[in-house]
């Protein structure tokens, strides 16, 4: 077991950022090593199952409110503790300068304000590094450097997004990206939906379609599909199976104790659904949460075998259908909570190496209080995530859950996050679809339509972007 220690000058900032339960190290080869954290006074002790060097990642508060994940540079184990604030400042500045160099070398136009922010961050970090003998002064300068780096990273992404979108619009006035939303029934506020979206994901889970063994209820799905096709909306079906929770029909509970039986019944269900809608739904999100798991006591190997068998059944039913898998917590937060060793991208790569044919990847961005949440990260992290997954050279869909409002003061922060996430996705060539997860009736404060039937401010933002960039 490896141990890395930090000396913490500002434990109050750690407490302000929230729990240290999701702390990890990003290894050079993309592996993620979760850490068990123990705080003893001003000492943070991180115990890992590996001894290799890696980038330390945890949540840290912003001056403007809220918190986001920050990185150190790669740290090796040593007997003496690191200065936490100094190492985080070093990592944030290094990350900023590296990305600025890459984008600037590719033609990005900077601004005097961005250049000044980078210089100020560097100046503050230099002061922190040179005053290490006075820990309080060093930590204060390091914290300031982190905030300046965060502001510079936000501005850098704004420049990147505006210039990339302008470049894409020079080739086509309207960006060729689907804007969709998940529905379980025909929306009552039809005009609001059609003003915002040109695609729909029709819910098709096992429990709702086959509540009794062998007795399928297709009425809801048929009505929703007919409504969508009459309005010429692109249709994606699913997810059919959710491996993050036990969402099986009641009659399947006894059969699910056997891996072989579960796999066989699931394959039969998928074949039945695809057979019924063959030629009408050309794109299916078959499985969600395979990388995280949590249902049926499956190990990583079990889930890989299960997914392979189910997708083989899909190809047997309709070899022309487009298949996508949803990746839950694509930054790998789940590795701090559930047993496993494969990062999200390693899990997907393993499936591909096993011969599983997957047409698209759906990246799930869920900023909520649920167990499947993603920690809040800056736009630069989202850009790097999309670029990383783009290496597979297949289309990407970004599945967004609007952050719920905990109080009225969060409206501006939520809209700022949603706007930056949407624009970053629209700037990326590999992103072919942006999908919202909740139209109405889900998490309180996270739906696009309020309980009173009035559009949320997030929906108005989506409509504005749709008018300006997509339609």
Tab-separated table of C-alpha atoms in Angstrom:
chain	number	residue	atom	x	y	z
A	1	UNK	CA	0.000	0.000	0.000
A	2	UNK	CA	1.280	3.461	-0.932
A	3	UNK	CA	1.059	6.523	1.289
A	4	UNK	CA	1.355	10.203	0.354
A	5	UNK	CA	1.041	12.891	3.019
A	6	UNK	CA	0.198	16.582	2.794
A	7	UNK	CA	0.621	19.439	5.214
A	8	UNK	CA	-2.583	21.515	5.115
A	9	UNK	CA	-2.448	25.197	6.031
A	10	UNK	CA	-6.117	25.862	5.217
A	11	UNK	CA	-8.216	22.928	6.485
A	12	UNK	CA	-11.175	25.315	6.531
A	13	UNK	CA	-11.092	25.407	2.729
A	14	UNK	CA	-11.105	21.616	2.588
A	15	UNK	CA	-14.166	21.577	4.824
A	16	UNK	CA	-15.847	24.245	2.701
A	17	UNK	CA	-15.382	22.152	-0.446
A	18	UNK	CA	-17.232	19.225	1.115
A	19	UNK	CA	-16.413	15.584	1.703
A	20	UNK	CA	-12.997	14.086	1.015
A	21	UNK	CA	-14.618	10.732	0.181
A	22	UNK	CA	-13.981	11.168	-3.553
A	23	UNK	CA	-10.237	11.770	-3.618
A	24	UNK	CA	-8.051	9.953	-6.102
A	25	UNK	CA	-4.822	9.906	-8.088
A	26	UNK	CA	-4.729	9.964	-11.887
A	27	UNK	CA	-1.888	7.765	-13.113
A	28	UNK	CA	0.219	8.439	-16.213
A	29	UNK	CA	-1.510	5.654	-18.203
A	30	UNK	CA	-5.067	6.773	-17.426
A	31	UNK	CA	-5.654	4.488	-14.454
A	32	UNK	CA	-7.425	5.976	-11.450
A	33	UNK	CA	-6.269	5.042	-7.952
A	34	UNK	CA	-8.785	6.004	-5.232
A	35	UNK	CA	-7.344	7.126	-1.914
A	36	UNK	CA	-8.532	6.658	1.649
A	37	UNK	CA	-8.063	10.021	3.333
A	38	UNK	CA	-7.381	10.600	7.015
A	39	UNK	CA	-7.209	14.131	8.420
A	40	UNK	CA	-5.140	14.488	11.587
A	41	UNK	CA	-4.954	18.131	12.556
A	42	UNK	CA	-3.033	19.872	9.782
A	43	UNK	CA	-1.908	16.581	8.215
A	44	UNK	CA	-3.711	14.799	5.369
A	45	UNK	CA	-2.737	11.143	4.913
A	46	UNK	CA	-3.721	9.457	1.629
A	47	UNK	CA	-3.468	5.672	1.463
A	48	UNK	CA	-3.636	3.938	-1.917
A	49	UNK	CA	-3.391	0.404	-3.241
A	50	UNK	CA	-0.546	1.426	-5.574
A	51	UNK	CA	2.821	3.059	-4.987
A	52	UNK	CA	3.282	4.772	-8.352
A	53	UNK	CA	3.314	8.519	-8.843
A	54	UNK	CA	0.147	10.267	-9.986
A	55	UNK	CA	-1.810	13.510	-10.080
A	56	UNK	CA	-3.724	14.188	-6.873
A	57	UNK	CA	-7.363	15.263	-7.448
A	58	UNK	CA	-9.918	16.652	-5.013
A	59	UNK	CA	-12.596	19.351	-4.743
A	60	UNK	CA	-11.537	22.874	-3.784
A	61	UNK	CA	-13.681	25.998	-3.233
A	62	UNK	CA	-13.776	28.941	-5.631
A	63	UNK	CA	-13.765	32.558	-4.482
A	64	UNK	CA	-17.074	33.078	-6.313
A	65	UNK	CA	-18.789	30.235	-4.451
A	66	UNK	CA	-19.155	26.527	-5.058
A	67	UNK	CA	-16.248	24.182	-5.624
A	68	UNK	CA	-14.560	22.279	-8.435
A	69	UNK	CA	-12.010	19.517	-8.845
A	70	UNK	CA	-8.366	20.641	-8.920
A	71	UNK	CA	-5.203	18.724	-9.820
A	72	UNK	CA	-1.629	18.592	-8.617
A	73	UNK	CA	1.221	17.663	-10.902
A	74	UNK	CA	2.421	14.060	-10.712
A	75	UNK	CA	3.580	13.319	-7.152
A	76	UNK	CA	5.801	10.475	-6.020
A	77	UNK	CA	5.862	8.947	-2.580
A	78	UNK	CA	8.315	10.476	-0.121
A	79	UNK	CA	8.859	10.492	3.606
A	80	UNK	CA	8.250	14.228	4.031
A	81	UNK	CA	4.736	15.646	3.547
A	82	UNK	CA	3.955	17.862	0.581
A	83	UNK	CA	2.486	21.320	1.082
A	84	UNK	CA	-1.071	20.793	-0.188
A	85	UNK	CA	-1.870	24.341	-1.304
A	86	UNK	CA	1.481	24.758	-3.059
A	87	UNK	CA	1.171	21.469	-4.965
A	88	UNK	CA	-2.374	22.209	-6.056
A	89	UNK	CA	-1.329	25.661	-7.249
A	90	UNK	CA	1.559	24.102	-9.170
A	91	UNK	CA	-0.768	21.580	-10.782
A	92	UNK	CA	-3.426	24.100	-11.765
A	93	UNK	CA	-0.901	26.490	-13.285
A	94	UNK	CA	0.867	23.685	-15.150
A	95	UNK	CA	-2.431	22.400	-16.525
A	96	UNK	CA	-3.416	25.900	-17.661
A	97	UNK	CA	-0.094	26.652	-19.354
A	98	UNK	CA	0.019	23.287	-21.119
A	99	UNK	CA	-3.464	23.684	-22.588
A	100	UNK	CA	-2.819	27.299	-23.535
A	101	UNK	CA	0.327	26.223	-25.386
A	102	UNK	CA	-1.543	23.481	-27.275
A	103	UNK	CA	-4.439	25.681	-28.342
A	104	UNK	CA	-2.305	28.730	-29.068
A	105	UNK	CA	-0.057	26.579	-31.222
A	106	UNK	CA	-3.151	25.464	-33.139
A	107	UNK	CA	-4.158	29.030	-33.918
A	108	UNK	CA	-6.114	30.197	-30.870
A	109	UNK	CA	-6.153	33.985	-30.523
A	110	UNK	CA	-5.480	35.108	-26.960
A	111	UNK	CA	-6.371	38.418	-25.303
A	112	UNK	CA	-4.491	40.887	-23.153
A	113	UNK	CA	-6.702	40.054	-20.158
A	114	UNK	CA	-6.037	36.310	-20.471
A	115	UNK	CA	-2.310	36.886	-20.802
A	116	UNK	CA	-2.385	39.093	-17.708
A	117	UNK	CA	-4.288	36.488	-15.672
A	118	UNK	CA	-1.720	33.834	-16.552
A	119	UNK	CA	1.120	36.166	-15.556
A	120	UNK	CA	-0.587	37.030	-12.264
A	121	UNK	CA	-1.135	33.361	-11.475
A	122	UNK	CA	2.514	32.617	-12.241
A	123	UNK	CA	3.614	35.555	-10.089
A	124	UNK	CA	1.533	34.345	-7.130
A	125	UNK	CA	2.815	30.797	-7.497
A	126	UNK	CA	6.403	32.047	-7.589
A	127	UNK	CA	5.782	33.981	-4.373
A	128	UNK	CA	4.336	30.843	-2.754
A	129	UNK	CA	7.282	28.685	-3.797
A	130	UNK	CA	9.896	31.205	-2.651
A	131	UNK	CA	8.296	31.778	0.760
A	132	UNK	CA	7.997	28.150	1.809
A	133	UNK	CA	9.792	28.941	5.083
A	134	UNK	CA	6.732	31.016	6.088
A	135	UNK	CA	3.918	28.465	5.582
A	136	UNK	CA	1.010	30.856	6.182
A	137	UNK	CA	2.276	33.376	3.617
A	138	UNK	CA	3.127	30.642	1.135
A	139	UNK	CA	-0.317	29.047	1.439
A	140	UNK	CA	-2.086	32.391	0.958
A	141	UNK	CA	-0.133	33.065	-2.236
A	142	UNK	CA	-0.777	29.505	-3.449
A	143	UNK	CA	-4.535	29.794	-2.884
A	144	UNK	CA	-4.555	33.075	-4.811
A	145	UNK	CA	-2.610	31.444	-7.636
A	146	UNK	CA	-5.164	28.619	-7.794
A	147	UNK	CA	-8.032	31.076	-8.113
A	148	UNK	CA	-6.240	33.099	-10.795
A	149	UNK	CA	-5.478	29.895	-12.711
A	150	UNK	CA	-9.147	28.919	-12.471
A	151	UNK	CA	-10.250	32.312	-13.795
A	152	UNK	CA	-7.704	32.096	-16.601
A	153	UNK	CA	-8.829	28.564	-17.498
A	154	UNK	CA	-12.443	29.742	-17.708
A	155	UNK	CA	-11.449	32.627	-19.966
A	156	UNK	CA	-9.228	30.377	-22.086
A	157	UNK	CA	-12.188	28.054	-22.664
A	158	UNK	CA	-14.422	31.010	-23.549
A	159	UNK	CA	-11.918	32.075	-26.228
A	160	UNK	CA	-11.611	28.507	-27.490
A	161	UNK	CA	-15.361	27.919	-27.659
A	162	UNK	CA	-16.190	31.194	-29.409
A	163	UNK	CA	-13.448	30.741	-32.008
A	164	UNK	CA	-14.228	27.060	-32.615
A	165	UNK	CA	-17.966	27.701	-33.007
A	166	UNK	CA	-17.272	30.589	-35.367
A	167	UNK	CA	-15.007	28.306	-37.411
A	168	UNK	CA	-17.709	25.618	-37.578
A	169	UNK	CA	-20.352	28.149	-38.614
A	170	UNK	CA	-18.156	29.389	-41.447
A	171	UNK	CA	-18.484	25.930	-42.968
A	172	UNK	CA	-22.166	25.541	-42.087
A	173	UNK	CA	-24.489	28.242	-40.697
A	174	UNK	CA	-26.113	25.645	-38.453
A	175	UNK	CA	-24.039	23.245	-36.396
A	176	UNK	CA	-25.025	19.630	-37.238
A	177	UNK	CA	-25.727	18.417	-33.699
A	178	UNK	CA	-28.847	16.738	-32.347
A	179	UNK	CA	-30.471	18.421	-29.358
A	180	UNK	CA	-32.662	15.883	-27.599
A	181	UNK	CA	-34.440	15.085	-24.358
A	182	UNK	CA	-35.552	11.914	-22.580
A	183	UNK	CA	-39.313	11.340	-22.430
A	184	UNK	CA	-41.475	8.652	-20.864
A	185	UNK	CA	-44.720	10.048	-22.271
A	186	UNK	CA	-45.961	12.623	-24.753
A	187	UNK	CA	-45.232	16.078	-23.261
A	188	UNK	CA	-48.203	18.250	-22.397
A	189	UNK	CA	-46.230	21.392	-23.275
A	190	UNK	CA	-45.630	20.224	-26.845
A	191	UNK	CA	-44.829	23.618	-28.342
A	192	UNK	CA	-42.136	24.305	-25.741
A	193	UNK	CA	-40.549	20.923	-26.458
A	194	UNK	CA	-40.565	21.381	-30.238
A	195	UNK	CA	-39.056	24.867	-29.947
A	196	UNK	CA	-36.114	23.360	-28.089
A	197	UNK	CA	-35.413	19.863	-29.378
A	198	UNK	CA	-35.089	18.074	-32.702
A	199	UNK	CA	-34.639	14.627	-31.142
A	200	UNK	CA	-36.195	12.506	-28.420
A	201	UNK	CA	-35.014	9.564	-26.350
A	202	UNK	CA	-37.981	7.308	-25.640
A	203	UNK	CA	-37.808	5.521	-22.303
A	204	UNK	CA	-37.919	1.731	-22.721
A	205	UNK	CA	-36.930	0.065	-19.477
A	206	UNK	CA	-37.654	-3.592	-18.757
A	207	UNK	CA	-39.961	-3.027	-15.779
A	208	UNK	CA	-42.386	-0.800	-17.705
A	209	UNK	CA	-42.459	-2.969	-20.835
A	210	UNK	CA	-42.719	-6.444	-19.274
A	211	UNK	CA	-44.220	-6.127	-15.815
A	212	UNK	CA	-45.517	-9.706	-16.056
A	213	UNK	CA	-43.481	-12.526	-17.546
A	214	UNK	CA	-44.211	-12.848	-21.247
A	215	UNK	CA	-46.829	-10.059	-21.173
A	216	UNK	CA	-45.586	-6.900	-22.853
A	217	UNK	CA	-47.296	-3.529	-22.641
A	218	UNK	CA	-46.272	-1.531	-25.708
A	219	UNK	CA	-49.008	1.125	-25.559
A	220	UNK	CA	-46.981	3.893	-23.918
A	221	UNK	CA	-43.941	3.386	-26.128
A	222	UNK	CA	-46.059	3.052	-29.291
A	223	UNK	CA	-47.871	6.316	-28.571
A	224	UNK	CA	-44.659	8.181	-27.815
A	225	UNK	CA	-42.941	6.836	-30.924
A	226	UNK	CA	-45.915	7.722	-33.134
A	227	UNK	CA	-45.949	11.256	-31.718
A	228	UNK	CA	-42.214	11.700	-32.339
A	229	UNK	CA	-42.309	10.363	-35.885
A	230	UNK	CA	-45.288	12.525	-36.843
A	231	UNK	CA	-43.220	15.546	-35.810
A	232	UNK	CA	-40.120	14.311	-37.640
A	233	UNK	CA	-38.000	14.037	-34.526
A	234	UNK	CA	-34.916	11.845	-34.503
A	235	UNK	CA	-35.600	8.930	-32.151
A	236	UNK	CA	-33.238	7.062	-29.851
A	237	UNK	CA	-34.618	4.271	-27.695
A	238	UNK	CA	-33.547	3.172	-24.256
A	239	UNK	CA	-31.778	2.618	-22.076
A	240	UNK	CA	-33.069	-0.940	-22.067
A	241	UNK	CA	-30.916	-2.207	-19.187
A	242	UNK	CA	-29.444	-0.345	-16.206
A	243	UNK	CA	-26.523	-2.022	-14.451
A	244	UNK	CA	-26.271	0.597	-11.687
A	245	UNK	CA	-29.441	-0.474	-9.888
A	246	UNK	CA	-31.765	-3.437	-9.562
A	247	UNK	CA	-34.427	-2.267	-12.026
A	248	UNK	CA	-35.631	-5.729	-13.037
A	249	UNK	CA	-39.316	-6.666	-13.169
A	250	UNK	CA	-40.504	-8.327	-9.975
A	251	UNK	CA	-40.928	-11.689	-11.676
A	252	UNK	CA	-37.237	-11.674	-12.681
A	253	UNK	CA	-35.852	-11.355	-9.144
A	254	UNK	CA	-35.533	-15.090	-8.515
A	255	UNK	CA	-33.990	-15.727	-11.931
A	256	UNK	CA	-31.418	-12.953	-11.474
A	257	UNK	CA	-29.516	-14.968	-8.872
A	258	UNK	CA	-27.974	-16.991	-11.690
A	259	UNK	CA	-25.673	-15.056	-14.021
A	260	UNK	CA	-26.500	-17.388	-16.894
A	261	UNK	CA	-30.254	-17.022	-16.415
A	262	UNK	CA	-30.041	-13.245	-16.079
A	263	UNK	CA	-27.939	-13.000	-19.226
A	264	UNK	CA	-30.320	-15.243	-21.172
A	265	UNK	CA	-33.490	-13.415	-20.095
A	266	UNK	CA	-31.902	-10.003	-20.757
A	267	UNK	CA	-30.830	-11.043	-24.252
A	268	UNK	CA	-34.346	-12.332	-24.989
A	269	UNK	CA	-35.880	-9.061	-23.786
A	270	UNK	CA	-33.553	-6.965	-25.940
A	271	UNK	CA	-34.223	-9.133	-28.999
A	272	UNK	CA	-37.984	-8.796	-28.450
A	273	UNK	CA	-37.880	-4.999	-28.194
A	274	UNK	CA	-35.603	-4.534	-31.196
A	275	UNK	CA	-37.679	-6.961	-33.232
A	276	UNK	CA	-40.883	-5.050	-32.557
A	277	UNK	CA	-39.417	-1.669	-33.501
A	278	UNK	CA	-37.139	-2.826	-36.300
A	279	UNK	CA	-36.984	-0.154	-38.978
A	280	UNK	CA	-38.738	2.405	-36.766
A	281	UNK	CA	-36.056	3.049	-34.144
A	282	UNK	CA	-32.595	2.979	-35.688
A	283	UNK	CA	-30.580	3.968	-32.626
A	284	UNK	CA	-30.706	2.209	-29.262
A	285	UNK	CA	-28.985	2.978	-26.000
A	286	UNK	CA	-28.893	-0.634	-24.892
A	287	UNK	CA	-27.068	-0.545	-21.542
A	288	UNK	CA	-26.284	2.213	-19.083
A	289	UNK	CA	-23.790	2.099	-16.229
A	290	UNK	CA	-21.809	-0.948	-17.329
A	291	UNK	CA	-18.576	0.707	-16.266
A	292	UNK	CA	-19.834	1.456	-12.733
A	293	UNK	CA	-22.099	-1.473	-11.966
A	294	UNK	CA	-23.772	-1.845	-8.603
A	295	UNK	CA	-26.604	-4.212	-9.509
A	296	UNK	CA	-26.855	-7.987	-9.173
A	297	UNK	CA	-23.473	-8.277	-7.435
A	298	UNK	CA	-21.639	-8.288	-10.757
A	299	UNK	CA	-17.870	-7.914	-10.880
A	300	UNK	CA	-16.159	-6.044	-13.710
A	301	UNK	CA	-15.542	-9.335	-15.506
A	302	UNK	CA	-19.207	-10.294	-15.078
A	303	UNK	CA	-20.348	-6.984	-16.562
A	304	UNK	CA	-18.014	-7.268	-19.541
A	305	UNK	CA	-19.301	-10.783	-20.234
A	306	UNK	CA	-22.919	-9.651	-19.771
A	307	UNK	CA	-22.575	-6.668	-22.110
A	308	UNK	CA	-20.854	-8.783	-24.753
A	309	UNK	CA	-23.665	-11.359	-24.690
A	310	UNK	CA	-26.454	-8.771	-24.819
A	311	UNK	CA	-24.885	-6.818	-27.685
A	312	UNK	CA	-24.336	-10.052	-29.565
A	313	UNK	CA	-28.087	-10.596	-29.243
A	314	UNK	CA	-28.657	-7.074	-30.574
A	315	UNK	CA	-26.584	-7.800	-33.665
A	316	UNK	CA	-28.455	-11.039	-34.135
A	317	UNK	CA	-31.801	-9.234	-34.052
A	318	UNK	CA	-30.776	-6.311	-36.303
A	319	UNK	CA	-27.242	-5.957	-37.573
A	320	UNK	CA	-27.899	-2.483	-38.999
A	321	UNK	CA	-29.076	-0.790	-35.800
A	322	UNK	CA	-26.858	1.866	-34.208
A	323	UNK	CA	-25.853	0.819	-30.676
A	324	UNK	CA	-24.623	3.142	-27.933
A	325	UNK	CA	-23.537	2.560	-24.343
A	326	UNK	CA	-23.822	5.126	-21.577
A	327	UNK	CA	-20.759	5.773	-19.443
A	328	UNK	CA	-21.716	6.806	-15.908
A	329	UNK	CA	-19.334	9.123	-14.016
A	330	UNK	CA	-16.890	9.402	-16.953
A	331	UNK	CA	-14.184	10.940	-14.725
A	332	UNK	CA	-14.202	7.790	-12.604
A	333	UNK	CA	-15.659	8.993	-9.298
A	334	UNK	CA	-17.248	5.575	-8.782
A	335	UNK	CA	-13.860	3.956	-8.190
A	336	UNK	CA	-13.855	5.621	-4.759
A	337	UNK	CA	-17.212	4.027	-3.926
A	338	UNK	CA	-17.570	0.599	-5.571
A	339	UNK	CA	-15.131	-2.289	-6.130
A	340	UNK	CA	-13.289	-2.073	-9.425
A	341	UNK	CA	-10.010	-1.247	-11.072
A	342	UNK	CA	-10.867	-0.102	-14.617
A	343	UNK	CA	-11.307	3.587	-15.339
A	344	UNK	CA	-14.266	4.421	-17.621
A	345	UNK	CA	-12.162	4.649	-20.749
A	346	UNK	CA	-10.274	1.458	-19.879
A	347	UNK	CA	-13.567	-0.384	-19.388
A	348	UNK	CA	-14.789	0.717	-22.797
A	349	UNK	CA	-11.465	-0.125	-24.422
A	350	UNK	CA	-11.628	-3.608	-22.886
A	351	UNK	CA	-15.052	-4.145	-24.454
A	352	UNK	CA	-13.734	-3.077	-27.837
A	353	UNK	CA	-10.753	-5.403	-27.548
A	354	UNK	CA	-13.181	-8.244	-26.790
A	355	UNK	CA	-14.765	-7.664	-30.186
A	356	UNK	CA	-17.884	-5.833	-28.996
A	357	UNK	CA	-19.200	-3.524	-31.738
A	358	UNK	CA	-20.330	-0.210	-30.278
A	359	UNK	CA	-21.381	2.601	-32.588
A	360	UNK	CA	-21.500	5.538	-30.167
A	361	UNK	CA	-20.572	6.472	-26.609
A	362	UNK	CA	-22.906	8.441	-24.345
A	363	UNK	CA	-21.075	10.409	-21.649
A	364	UNK	CA	-23.283	11.033	-18.610
A	365	UNK	CA	-22.810	14.430	-16.912
A	366	UNK	CA	-24.909	14.402	-13.767
A	367	UNK	CA	-24.375	17.233	-11.297
A	368	UNK	CA	-26.801	16.259	-8.568
A	369	UNK	CA	-26.994	14.813	-5.084
A	370	UNK	CA	-27.462	11.246	-6.353
A	371	UNK	CA	-24.926	8.462	-5.945
A	372	UNK	CA	-24.253	8.628	-9.708
A	373	UNK	CA	-23.208	12.267	-9.595
A	374	UNK	CA	-20.139	13.785	-11.193
A	375	UNK	CA	-18.073	16.180	-9.134
A	376	UNK	CA	-18.218	19.724	-10.456
A	377	UNK	CA	-15.348	20.476	-12.818
A	378	UNK	CA	-14.329	23.416	-14.975
A	379	UNK	CA	-14.939	23.670	-18.749
A	380	UNK	CA	-11.307	22.738	-19.409
A	381	UNK	CA	-11.880	19.356	-17.751
A	382	UNK	CA	-14.909	18.761	-19.985
A	383	UNK	CA	-12.885	19.711	-23.060
A	384	UNK	CA	-10.109	17.297	-22.128
A	385	UNK	CA	-12.636	14.545	-21.372
A	386	UNK	CA	-14.251	14.872	-24.810
A	387	UNK	CA	-10.849	15.012	-26.523
A	388	UNK	CA	-9.768	11.872	-24.675
A	389	UNK	CA	-12.842	9.900	-25.743
A	390	UNK	CA	-12.552	11.261	-29.283
A	391	UNK	CA	-9.434	9.129	-29.725
A	392	UNK	CA	-11.750	6.165	-30.372
A	393	UNK	CA	-12.867	7.918	-33.567
A	394	UNK	CA	-16.565	7.224	-32.956
A	395	UNK	CA	-19.452	9.667	-32.395
A	396	UNK	CA	-20.055	10.967	-28.879
A	397	UNK	CA	-23.306	11.959	-27.206
A	398	UNK	CA	-23.273	14.047	-24.043
A	399	UNK	CA	-26.142	13.253	-21.678
A	400	UNK	CA	-26.743	16.192	-19.330
A	401	UNK	CA	-28.729	16.286	-16.117
A	402	UNK	CA	-29.410	19.901	-15.186
A	403	UNK	CA	-28.096	20.541	-11.659
A	404	UNK	CA	-30.986	20.787	-9.172
A	405	UNK	CA	-31.561	24.060	-7.385
A	406	UNK	CA	-30.882	23.795	-3.668
A	407	UNK	CA	-31.962	27.415	-3.185
A	408	UNK	CA	-32.771	30.464	-5.306
A	409	UNK	CA	-29.195	31.741	-5.120
A	410	UNK	CA	-28.047	28.851	-7.321
A	411	UNK	CA	-29.877	29.940	-10.489
A	412	UNK	CA	-26.995	31.967	-11.921
A	413	UNK	CA	-24.371	29.326	-11.114
A	414	UNK	CA	-26.527	26.615	-12.672
A	415	UNK	CA	-27.131	28.580	-15.870
A	416	UNK	CA	-23.450	29.492	-16.144
A	417	UNK	CA	-22.487	25.820	-15.837
A	418	UNK	CA	-25.120	24.692	-18.337
A	419	UNK	CA	-24.185	27.369	-20.872
A	420	UNK	CA	-20.468	26.605	-20.688
A	421	UNK	CA	-21.095	22.837	-20.955
A	422	UNK	CA	-23.408	23.208	-23.953
A	423	UNK	CA	-21.077	25.558	-25.805
A	424	UNK	CA	-18.063	23.336	-25.145
A	425	UNK	CA	-19.967	20.367	-26.575
A	426	UNK	CA	-21.003	22.375	-29.637
A	427	UNK	CA	-17.381	23.325	-30.272
A	428	UNK	CA	-16.289	19.669	-30.576
A	429	UNK	CA	-16.509	17.896	-33.942
A	430	UNK	CA	-16.939	14.446	-32.374
A	431	UNK	CA	-20.029	15.419	-30.372
A	432	UNK	CA	-23.028	14.528	-32.526
A	433	UNK	CA	-25.741	14.832	-29.898
A	434	UNK	CA	-26.578	16.673	-26.677
A	435	UNK	CA	-29.344	15.065	-24.646
A	436	UNK	CA	-31.133	16.394	-21.565
A	437	UNK	CA	-32.296	13.787	-19.095
A	438	UNK	CA	-35.362	15.278	-17.442
A	439	UNK	CA	-38.234	17.110	-19.120
A	440	UNK	CA	-40.677	17.123	-16.223
A	441	UNK	CA	-41.449	15.141	-13.102
A	442	UNK	CA	-37.990	14.000	-12.039
A	443	UNK	CA	-35.714	15.503	-9.413
A	444	UNK	CA	-37.188	18.593	-7.803
A	445	UNK	CA	-35.477	21.704	-9.151
A	446	UNK	CA	-33.764	19.776	-11.963
A	447	UNK	CA	-36.569	19.477	-14.555
A	448	UNK	CA	-36.815	21.692	-17.614
A	449	UNK	CA	-40.515	22.230	-16.903
A	450	UNK	CA	-41.659	23.219	-13.443
A	451	UNK	CA	-44.348	21.415	-11.485
A	452	UNK	CA	-46.687	24.293	-12.421
A	453	UNK	CA	-46.141	23.624	-16.124
A	454	UNK	CA	-44.035	26.737	-16.658
A	455	UNK	CA	-40.649	26.556	-18.430
A	456	UNK	CA	-37.569	26.682	-16.232
A	457	UNK	CA	-34.851	29.249	-16.920
A	458	UNK	CA	-32.648	26.387	-18.151
A	459	UNK	CA	-35.187	25.611	-20.882
A	460	UNK	CA	-35.169	29.239	-22.014
A	461	UNK	CA	-31.377	29.076	-22.261
A	462	UNK	CA	-31.613	25.918	-24.380
A	463	UNK	CA	-34.158	27.545	-26.678
A	464	UNK	CA	-31.920	30.571	-27.145
A	465	UNK	CA	-28.902	28.440	-28.088
A	466	UNK	CA	-31.048	26.313	-30.392
A	467	UNK	CA	-32.295	29.379	-32.287
A	468	UNK	CA	-28.844	30.904	-32.583
A	469	UNK	CA	-26.721	27.875	-33.445
A	470	UNK	CA	-28.728	24.821	-34.463
A	471	UNK	CA	-31.909	25.644	-36.358
